[in-house]
PDB file of C-alpha atoms in Angstrom:
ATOM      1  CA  UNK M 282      10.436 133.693  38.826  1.00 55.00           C
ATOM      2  CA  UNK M 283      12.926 133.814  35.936  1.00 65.00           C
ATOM      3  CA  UNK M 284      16.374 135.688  37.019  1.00 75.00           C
ATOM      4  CA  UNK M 285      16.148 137.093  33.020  1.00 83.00           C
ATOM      5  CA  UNK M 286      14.994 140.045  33.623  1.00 84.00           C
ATOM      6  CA  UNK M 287      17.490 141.346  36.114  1.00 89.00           C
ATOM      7  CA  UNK M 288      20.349 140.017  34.356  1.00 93.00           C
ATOM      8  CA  UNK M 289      22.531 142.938  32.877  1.00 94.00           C
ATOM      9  CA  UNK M 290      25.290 142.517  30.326  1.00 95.00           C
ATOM     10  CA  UNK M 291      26.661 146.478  30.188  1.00 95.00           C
ATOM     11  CA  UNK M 292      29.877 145.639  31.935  1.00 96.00           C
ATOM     12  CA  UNK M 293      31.964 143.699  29.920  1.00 95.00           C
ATOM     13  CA  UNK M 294      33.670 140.760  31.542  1.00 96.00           C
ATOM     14  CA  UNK M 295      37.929 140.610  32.452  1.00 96.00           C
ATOM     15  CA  UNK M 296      38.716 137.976  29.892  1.00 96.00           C
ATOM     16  CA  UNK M 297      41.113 135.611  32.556  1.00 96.00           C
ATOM     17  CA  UNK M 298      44.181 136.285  29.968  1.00 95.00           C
ATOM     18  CA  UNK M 299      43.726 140.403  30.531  1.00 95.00           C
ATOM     19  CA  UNK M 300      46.256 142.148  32.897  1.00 94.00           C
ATOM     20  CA  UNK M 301      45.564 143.507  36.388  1.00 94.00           C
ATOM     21  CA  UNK M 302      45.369 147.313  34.214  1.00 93.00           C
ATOM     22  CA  UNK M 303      43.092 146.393  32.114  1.00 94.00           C
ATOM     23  CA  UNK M 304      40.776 145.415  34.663  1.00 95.00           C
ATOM     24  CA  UNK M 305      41.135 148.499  36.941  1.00 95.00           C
ATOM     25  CA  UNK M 306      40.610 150.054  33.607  1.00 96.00           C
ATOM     26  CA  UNK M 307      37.286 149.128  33.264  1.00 96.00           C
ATOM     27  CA  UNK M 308      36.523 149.296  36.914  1.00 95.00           C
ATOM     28  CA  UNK M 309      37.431 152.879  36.841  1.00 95.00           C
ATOM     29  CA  UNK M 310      35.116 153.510  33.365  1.00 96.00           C
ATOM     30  CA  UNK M 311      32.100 151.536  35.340  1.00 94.00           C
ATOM     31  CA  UNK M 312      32.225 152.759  38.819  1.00 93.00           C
ATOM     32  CA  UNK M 313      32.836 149.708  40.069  1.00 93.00           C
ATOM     33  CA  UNK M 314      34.809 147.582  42.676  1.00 93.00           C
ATOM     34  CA  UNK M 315      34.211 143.938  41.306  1.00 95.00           C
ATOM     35  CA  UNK M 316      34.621 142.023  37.595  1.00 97.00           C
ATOM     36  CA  UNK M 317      33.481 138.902  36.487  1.00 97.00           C
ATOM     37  CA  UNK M 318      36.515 136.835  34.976  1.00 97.00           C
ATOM     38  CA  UNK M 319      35.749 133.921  32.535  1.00 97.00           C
ATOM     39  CA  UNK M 320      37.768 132.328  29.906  1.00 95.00           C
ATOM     40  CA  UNK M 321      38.268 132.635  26.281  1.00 88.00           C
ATOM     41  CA  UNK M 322      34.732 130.771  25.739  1.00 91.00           C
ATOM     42  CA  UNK M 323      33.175 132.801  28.384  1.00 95.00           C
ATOM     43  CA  UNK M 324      33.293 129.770  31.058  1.00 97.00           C
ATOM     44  CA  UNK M 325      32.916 131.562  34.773  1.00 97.00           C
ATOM     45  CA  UNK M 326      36.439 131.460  36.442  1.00 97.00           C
ATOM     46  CA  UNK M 327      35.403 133.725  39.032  1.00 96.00           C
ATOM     47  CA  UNK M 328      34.581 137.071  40.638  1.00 96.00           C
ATOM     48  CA  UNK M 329      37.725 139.964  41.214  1.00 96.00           C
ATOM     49  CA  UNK M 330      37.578 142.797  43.244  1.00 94.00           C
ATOM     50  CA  UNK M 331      39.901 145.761  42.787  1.00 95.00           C
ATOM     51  CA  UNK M 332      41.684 145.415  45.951  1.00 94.00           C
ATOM     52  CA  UNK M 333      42.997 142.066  44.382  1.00 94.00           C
ATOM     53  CA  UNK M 334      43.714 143.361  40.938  1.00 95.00           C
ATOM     54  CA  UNK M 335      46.046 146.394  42.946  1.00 93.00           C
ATOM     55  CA  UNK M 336      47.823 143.422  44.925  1.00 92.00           C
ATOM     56  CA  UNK M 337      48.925 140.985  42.679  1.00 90.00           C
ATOM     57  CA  UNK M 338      51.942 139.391  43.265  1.00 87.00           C
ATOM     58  CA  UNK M 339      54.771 139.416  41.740  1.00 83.00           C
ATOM     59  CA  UNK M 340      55.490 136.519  39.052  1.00 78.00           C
ATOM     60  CA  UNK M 341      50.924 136.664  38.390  1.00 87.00           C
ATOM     61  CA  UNK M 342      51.017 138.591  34.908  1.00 89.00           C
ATOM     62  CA  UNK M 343      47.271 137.937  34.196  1.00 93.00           C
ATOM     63  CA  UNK M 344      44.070 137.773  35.954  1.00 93.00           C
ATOM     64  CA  UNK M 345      44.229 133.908  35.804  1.00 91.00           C
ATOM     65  CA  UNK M 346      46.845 133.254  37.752  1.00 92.00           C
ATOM     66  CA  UNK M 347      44.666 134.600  40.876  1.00 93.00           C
ATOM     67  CA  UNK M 348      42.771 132.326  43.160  1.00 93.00           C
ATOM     68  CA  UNK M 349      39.342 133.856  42.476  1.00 94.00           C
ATOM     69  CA  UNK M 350      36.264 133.660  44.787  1.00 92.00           C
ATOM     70  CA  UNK M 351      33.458 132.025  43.327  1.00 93.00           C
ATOM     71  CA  UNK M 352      30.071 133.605  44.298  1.00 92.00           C
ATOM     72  CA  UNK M 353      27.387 133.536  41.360  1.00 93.00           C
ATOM     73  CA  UNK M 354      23.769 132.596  40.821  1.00 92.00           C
ATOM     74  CA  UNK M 355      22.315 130.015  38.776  1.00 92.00           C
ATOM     75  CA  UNK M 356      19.525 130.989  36.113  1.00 90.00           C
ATOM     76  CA  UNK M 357      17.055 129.089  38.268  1.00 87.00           C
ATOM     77  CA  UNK M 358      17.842 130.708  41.623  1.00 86.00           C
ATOM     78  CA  UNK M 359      15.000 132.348  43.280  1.00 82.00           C
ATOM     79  CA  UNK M 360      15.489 136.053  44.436  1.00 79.00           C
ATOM     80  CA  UNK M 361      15.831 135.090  48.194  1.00 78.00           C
ATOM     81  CA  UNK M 362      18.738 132.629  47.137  1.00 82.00           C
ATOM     82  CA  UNK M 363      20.278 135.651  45.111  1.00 84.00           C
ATOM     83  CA  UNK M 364      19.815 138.219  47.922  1.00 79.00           C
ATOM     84  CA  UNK M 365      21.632 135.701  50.336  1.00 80.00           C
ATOM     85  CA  UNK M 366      24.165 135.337  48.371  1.00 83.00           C
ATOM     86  CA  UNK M 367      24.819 138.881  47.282  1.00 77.00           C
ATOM     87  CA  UNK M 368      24.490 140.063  50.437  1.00 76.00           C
ATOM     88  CA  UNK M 369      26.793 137.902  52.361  1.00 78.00           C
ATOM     89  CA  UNK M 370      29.836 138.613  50.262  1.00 74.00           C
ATOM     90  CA  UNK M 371      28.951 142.466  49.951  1.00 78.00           C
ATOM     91  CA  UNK M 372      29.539 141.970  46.168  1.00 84.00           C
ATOM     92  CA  UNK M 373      28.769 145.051  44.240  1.00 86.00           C
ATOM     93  CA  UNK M 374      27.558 142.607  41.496  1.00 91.00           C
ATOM     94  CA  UNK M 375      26.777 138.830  41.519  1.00 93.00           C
ATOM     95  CA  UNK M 376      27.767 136.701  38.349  1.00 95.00           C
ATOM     96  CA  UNK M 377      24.770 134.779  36.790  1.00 95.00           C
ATOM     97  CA  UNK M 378      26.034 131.315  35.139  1.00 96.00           C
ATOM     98  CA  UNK M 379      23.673 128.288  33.149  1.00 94.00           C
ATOM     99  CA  UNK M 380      24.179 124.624  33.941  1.00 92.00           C
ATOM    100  CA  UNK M 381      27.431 124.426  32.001  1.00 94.00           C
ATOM    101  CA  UNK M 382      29.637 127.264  34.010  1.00 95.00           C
ATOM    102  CA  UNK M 383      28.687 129.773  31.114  1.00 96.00           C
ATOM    103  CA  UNK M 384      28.779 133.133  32.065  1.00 97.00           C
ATOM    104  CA  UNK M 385      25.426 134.967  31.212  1.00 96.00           C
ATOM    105  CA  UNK M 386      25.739 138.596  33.149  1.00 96.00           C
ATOM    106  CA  UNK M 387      25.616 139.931  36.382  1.00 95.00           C
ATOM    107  CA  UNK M 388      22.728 141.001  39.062  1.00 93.00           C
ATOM    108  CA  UNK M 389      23.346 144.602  40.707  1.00 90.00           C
ATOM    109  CA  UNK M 390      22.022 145.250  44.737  1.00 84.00           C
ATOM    110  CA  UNK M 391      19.841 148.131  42.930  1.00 84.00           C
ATOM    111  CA  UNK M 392      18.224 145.194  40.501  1.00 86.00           C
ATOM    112  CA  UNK M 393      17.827 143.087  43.669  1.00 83.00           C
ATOM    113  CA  UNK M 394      16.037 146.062  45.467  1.00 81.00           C
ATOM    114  CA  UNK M 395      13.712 146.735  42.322  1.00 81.00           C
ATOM    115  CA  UNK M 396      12.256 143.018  42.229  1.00 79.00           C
ATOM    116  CA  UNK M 397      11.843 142.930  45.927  1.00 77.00           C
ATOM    117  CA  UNK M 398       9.610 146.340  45.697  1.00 75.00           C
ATOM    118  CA  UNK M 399       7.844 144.440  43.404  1.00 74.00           C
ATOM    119  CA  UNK M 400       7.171 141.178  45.170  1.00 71.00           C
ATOM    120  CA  UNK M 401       6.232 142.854  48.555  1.00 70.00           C
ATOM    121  CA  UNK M 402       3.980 145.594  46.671  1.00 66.00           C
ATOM    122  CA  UNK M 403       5.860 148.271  48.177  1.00 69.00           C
ATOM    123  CA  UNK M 404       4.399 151.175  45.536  1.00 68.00           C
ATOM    124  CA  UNK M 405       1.153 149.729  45.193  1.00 73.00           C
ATOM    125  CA  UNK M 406      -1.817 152.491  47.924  1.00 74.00           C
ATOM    126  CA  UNK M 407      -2.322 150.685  51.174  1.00 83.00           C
ATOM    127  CA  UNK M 408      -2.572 150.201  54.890  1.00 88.00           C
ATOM    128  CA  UNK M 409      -0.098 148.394  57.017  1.00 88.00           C
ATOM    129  CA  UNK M 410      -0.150 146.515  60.326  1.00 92.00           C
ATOM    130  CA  UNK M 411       2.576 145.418  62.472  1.00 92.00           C
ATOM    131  CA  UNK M 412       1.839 142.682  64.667  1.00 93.00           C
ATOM    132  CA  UNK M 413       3.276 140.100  66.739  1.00 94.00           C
ATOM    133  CA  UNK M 414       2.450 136.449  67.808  1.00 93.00           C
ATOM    134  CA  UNK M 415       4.182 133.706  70.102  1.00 94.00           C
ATOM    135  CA  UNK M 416       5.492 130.892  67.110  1.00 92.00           C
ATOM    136  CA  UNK M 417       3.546 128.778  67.981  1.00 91.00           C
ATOM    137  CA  UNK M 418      -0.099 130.670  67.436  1.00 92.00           C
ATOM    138  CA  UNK M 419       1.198 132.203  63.961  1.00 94.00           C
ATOM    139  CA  UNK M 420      -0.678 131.559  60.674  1.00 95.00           C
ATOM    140  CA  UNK M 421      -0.365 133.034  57.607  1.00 93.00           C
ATOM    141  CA  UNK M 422      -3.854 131.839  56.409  1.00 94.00           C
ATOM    142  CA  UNK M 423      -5.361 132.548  59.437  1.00 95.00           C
ATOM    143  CA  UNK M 424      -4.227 136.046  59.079  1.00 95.00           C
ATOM    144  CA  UNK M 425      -5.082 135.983  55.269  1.00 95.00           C
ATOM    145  CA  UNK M 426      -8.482 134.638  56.540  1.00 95.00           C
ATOM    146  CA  UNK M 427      -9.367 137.575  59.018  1.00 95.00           C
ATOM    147  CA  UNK M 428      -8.809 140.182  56.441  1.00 94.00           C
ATOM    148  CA  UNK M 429     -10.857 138.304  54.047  1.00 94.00           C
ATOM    149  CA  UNK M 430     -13.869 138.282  56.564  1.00 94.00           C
ATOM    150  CA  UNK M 431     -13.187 142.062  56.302  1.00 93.00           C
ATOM    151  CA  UNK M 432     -13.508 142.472  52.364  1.00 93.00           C
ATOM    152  CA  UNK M 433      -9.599 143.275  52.199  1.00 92.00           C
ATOM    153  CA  UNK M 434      -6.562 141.571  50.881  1.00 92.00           C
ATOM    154  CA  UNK M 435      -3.391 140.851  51.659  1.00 92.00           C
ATOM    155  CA  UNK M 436      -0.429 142.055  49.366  1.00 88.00           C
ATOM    156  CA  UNK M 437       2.653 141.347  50.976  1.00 86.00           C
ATOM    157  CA  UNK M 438       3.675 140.012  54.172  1.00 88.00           C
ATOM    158  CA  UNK M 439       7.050 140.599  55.913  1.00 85.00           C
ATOM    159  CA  UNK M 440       7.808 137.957  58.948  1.00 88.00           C
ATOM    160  CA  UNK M 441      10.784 137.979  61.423  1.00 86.00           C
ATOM    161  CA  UNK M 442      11.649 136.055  64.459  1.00 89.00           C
ATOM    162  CA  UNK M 443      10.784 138.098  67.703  1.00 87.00           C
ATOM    163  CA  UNK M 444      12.533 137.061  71.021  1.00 83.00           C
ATOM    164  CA  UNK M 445      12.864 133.699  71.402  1.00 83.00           C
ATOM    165  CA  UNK M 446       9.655 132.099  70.465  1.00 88.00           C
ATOM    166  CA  UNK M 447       8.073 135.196  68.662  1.00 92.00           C
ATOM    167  CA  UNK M 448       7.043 135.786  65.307  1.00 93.00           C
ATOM    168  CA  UNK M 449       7.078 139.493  64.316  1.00 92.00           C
ATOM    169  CA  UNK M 450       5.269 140.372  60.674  1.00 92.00           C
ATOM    170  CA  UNK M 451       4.232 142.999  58.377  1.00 90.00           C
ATOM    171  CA  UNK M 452       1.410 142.533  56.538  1.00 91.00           C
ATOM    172  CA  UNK M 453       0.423 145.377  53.589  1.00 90.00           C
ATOM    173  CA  UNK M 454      -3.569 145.903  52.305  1.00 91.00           C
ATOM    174  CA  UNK M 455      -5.000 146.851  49.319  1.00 88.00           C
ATOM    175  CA  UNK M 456      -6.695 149.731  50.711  1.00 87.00           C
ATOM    176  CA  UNK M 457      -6.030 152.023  53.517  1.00 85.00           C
ATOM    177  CA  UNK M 458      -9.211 150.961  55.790  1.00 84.00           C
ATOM    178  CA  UNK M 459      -7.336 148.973  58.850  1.00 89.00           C
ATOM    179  CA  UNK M 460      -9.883 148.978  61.793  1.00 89.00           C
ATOM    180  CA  UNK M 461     -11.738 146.466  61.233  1.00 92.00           C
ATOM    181  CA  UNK M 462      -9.043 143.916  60.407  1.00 93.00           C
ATOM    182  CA  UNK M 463      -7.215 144.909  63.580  1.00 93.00           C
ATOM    183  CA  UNK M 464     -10.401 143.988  65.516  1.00 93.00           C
ATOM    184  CA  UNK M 465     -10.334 140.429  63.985  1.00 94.00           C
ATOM    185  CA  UNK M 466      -6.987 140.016  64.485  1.00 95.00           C
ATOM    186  CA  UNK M 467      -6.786 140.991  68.473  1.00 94.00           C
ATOM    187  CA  UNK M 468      -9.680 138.613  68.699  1.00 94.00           C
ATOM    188  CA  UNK M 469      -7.324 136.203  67.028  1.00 95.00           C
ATOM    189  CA  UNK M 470      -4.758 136.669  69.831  1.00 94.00           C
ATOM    190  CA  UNK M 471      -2.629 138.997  67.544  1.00 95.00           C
ATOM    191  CA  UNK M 472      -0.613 142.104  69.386  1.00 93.00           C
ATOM    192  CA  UNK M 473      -0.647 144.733  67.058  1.00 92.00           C
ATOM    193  CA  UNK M 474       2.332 146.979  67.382  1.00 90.00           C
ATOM    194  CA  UNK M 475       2.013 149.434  64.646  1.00 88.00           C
ATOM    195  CA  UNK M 476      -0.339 151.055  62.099  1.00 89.00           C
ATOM    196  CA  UNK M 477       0.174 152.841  59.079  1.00 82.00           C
ATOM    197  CA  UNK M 478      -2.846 154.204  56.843  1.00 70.00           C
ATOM    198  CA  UNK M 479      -2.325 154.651  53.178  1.00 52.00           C
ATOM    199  CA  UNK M 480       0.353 154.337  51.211  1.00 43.00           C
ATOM    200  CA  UNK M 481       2.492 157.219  51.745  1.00 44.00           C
ATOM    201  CA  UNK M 482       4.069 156.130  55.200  1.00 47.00           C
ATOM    202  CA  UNK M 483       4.081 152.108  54.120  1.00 43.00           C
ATOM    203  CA  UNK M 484       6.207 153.264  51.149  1.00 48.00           C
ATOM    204  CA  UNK M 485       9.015 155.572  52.726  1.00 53.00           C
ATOM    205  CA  UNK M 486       9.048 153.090  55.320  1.00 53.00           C
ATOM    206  CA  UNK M 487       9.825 150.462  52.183  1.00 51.00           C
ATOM    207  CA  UNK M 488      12.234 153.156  50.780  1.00 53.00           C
ATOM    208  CA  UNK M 489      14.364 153.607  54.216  1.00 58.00           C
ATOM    209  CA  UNK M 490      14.261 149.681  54.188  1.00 56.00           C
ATOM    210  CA  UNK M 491      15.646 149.214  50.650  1.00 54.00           C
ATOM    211  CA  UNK M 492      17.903 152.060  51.243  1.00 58.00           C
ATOM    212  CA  UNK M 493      19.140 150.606  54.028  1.00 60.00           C
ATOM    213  CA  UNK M 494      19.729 147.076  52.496  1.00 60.00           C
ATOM    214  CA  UNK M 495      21.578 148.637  49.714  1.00 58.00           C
ATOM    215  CA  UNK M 496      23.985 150.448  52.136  1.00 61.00           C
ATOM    216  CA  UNK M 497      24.621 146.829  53.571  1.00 56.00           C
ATOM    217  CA  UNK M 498      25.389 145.081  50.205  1.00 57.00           C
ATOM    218  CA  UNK M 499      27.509 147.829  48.783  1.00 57.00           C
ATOM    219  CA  UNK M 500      29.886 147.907  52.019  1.00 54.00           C
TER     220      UNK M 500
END
C-alpha cells in the first residue's frame, strides 16, 4: 500500500531559518502542537513541538539551532510501521520523507485511523466472533478454512497475545449469519468468547477502538 494517499501538505513546514514566533504562529493558526522543520531545499531537519519552540534558549535565534527529534516515515512504509511510529512518540503528525531526506508532507492519527477502518472492514455489514486458542493450535487458514466450509468469508481479522501462550483474535464476516461457523470452529478446538451479529455492534465496537487509539496518539 502506497503512503500517497494519506499524505497531507495543508500545514506548511517551519523553514529551519524561521524564529521560534513564527512557528507558534502557525501552530496557533493550525491547531497544532508539532511542525515539520526542513531546510531551504525542503531537506527534513526534523520534527518541533511547541513546548520546544516556548523554551528556547537563550543565544538559539532560529529553529535550527535546536536539536530536533527525528521521527518520520518513508514513502514505502507500510501502515503498521507508520502507526508504530506515530504512536510511540505521541506525535500529533508524522513527517513523510523520499530516499533523499526530502520532505513530502505529513500523516495525521485521524488519516492513520481512516486507512485502518479500511483495511479491517470496519463499515462494511457483518458478524463478528471473538475467540481464543493456545499459540500453538492457532491458524489463520484453518480458521479461513472453517468459514469457507460454511459459505462465508473472512474480512478482517484482529489477533493479540492472550496469557502467556494464548492467541486472542477477532475475526469479521461478510454477513451476519455466525452459528454455523461457531460450530466448526469449537469442533476445531476454538473457545469462542464473544459474538456480535450484524454490523451495527462490530462497528461502534470499531469506533470506541479507533476512538480510543486516537486519544492515545494525541496525548
Amino acid at each position: 500500500m502506497s503512503l500517497t494517499k494519506l499524505i497531507s501538505t495543508e500545514i506548511p513546514p517551519l523553514k529551519a531559518s524561521e524564529t521560534a514566533d513564527n512557528g507558534l504562529l502557525i501552530m496557533d493558526d493550525y491547531k497544532v502542537k508539532h511542525l515539520p522543520v526542513v531546510s531551504d531545499g525542503m531537506q527534513y531537519c526534523g520534527l518541533v513541538s511547541d513546548s520546544e519552540l516556548y523554551d528556547m534558549p537563550d543565544g538559539i535565534s532560529t529553529v535550527g539551532g535546536l536539536n530536533l527529534a527525528q521521527p518520520c516515515a518513508s514513502l514505502d512504509e507500510s501502515i503498521f510501521g507508520v502507526l508504530q511510529k506515530a504512536s510511540r512518540g505521541k506525535y500529533s503528525m508524522l513527517p513523510v520523507i523520499d530516499g533523499n531526506r526530502k520532505y513530502q508532507g505529513y500523516i495525521t492519527p485521524q488519516s492513520i485511523i481512516e486507512e485502518l477502518a479500511c483495511l479491517t472492514s470496519a463499515e462494511m455489514p457483518g458478524g463478528e466472533i471473538e475467540l481464543e486458542s493456545e499459540d500453538r493450535d492457532f491458524s489463520p487458514a484453518l480458521i479461513s478454512g472453517v468459514a469457507e466450509n460454511n459459505s462465508m468469508k473472512i474480512t478482517s481479522m484482529l489477533t493479540e497475545p492472550s496469557g502467556s501462550h494464548g492467541v486472542r483474535a477477532i475475526i469479521k464476516l461478510n454477513g451476519p449469519e455466525t452459528s454455523s461457523v461457531i460450530q466448526g470452529l469449537e469442533r476445531n478446538g476454538y473457545r469462542i468468547r464473544n459474538v456480535r451479529h450484524g454490523d451495527s455492534k462490530y462497528s461502534d465496537l470499531m469506533e470506541d477502538r479507533y476512538k480510543a487509539l486516537m486519544r492515545y496518539m494525541e496525548m
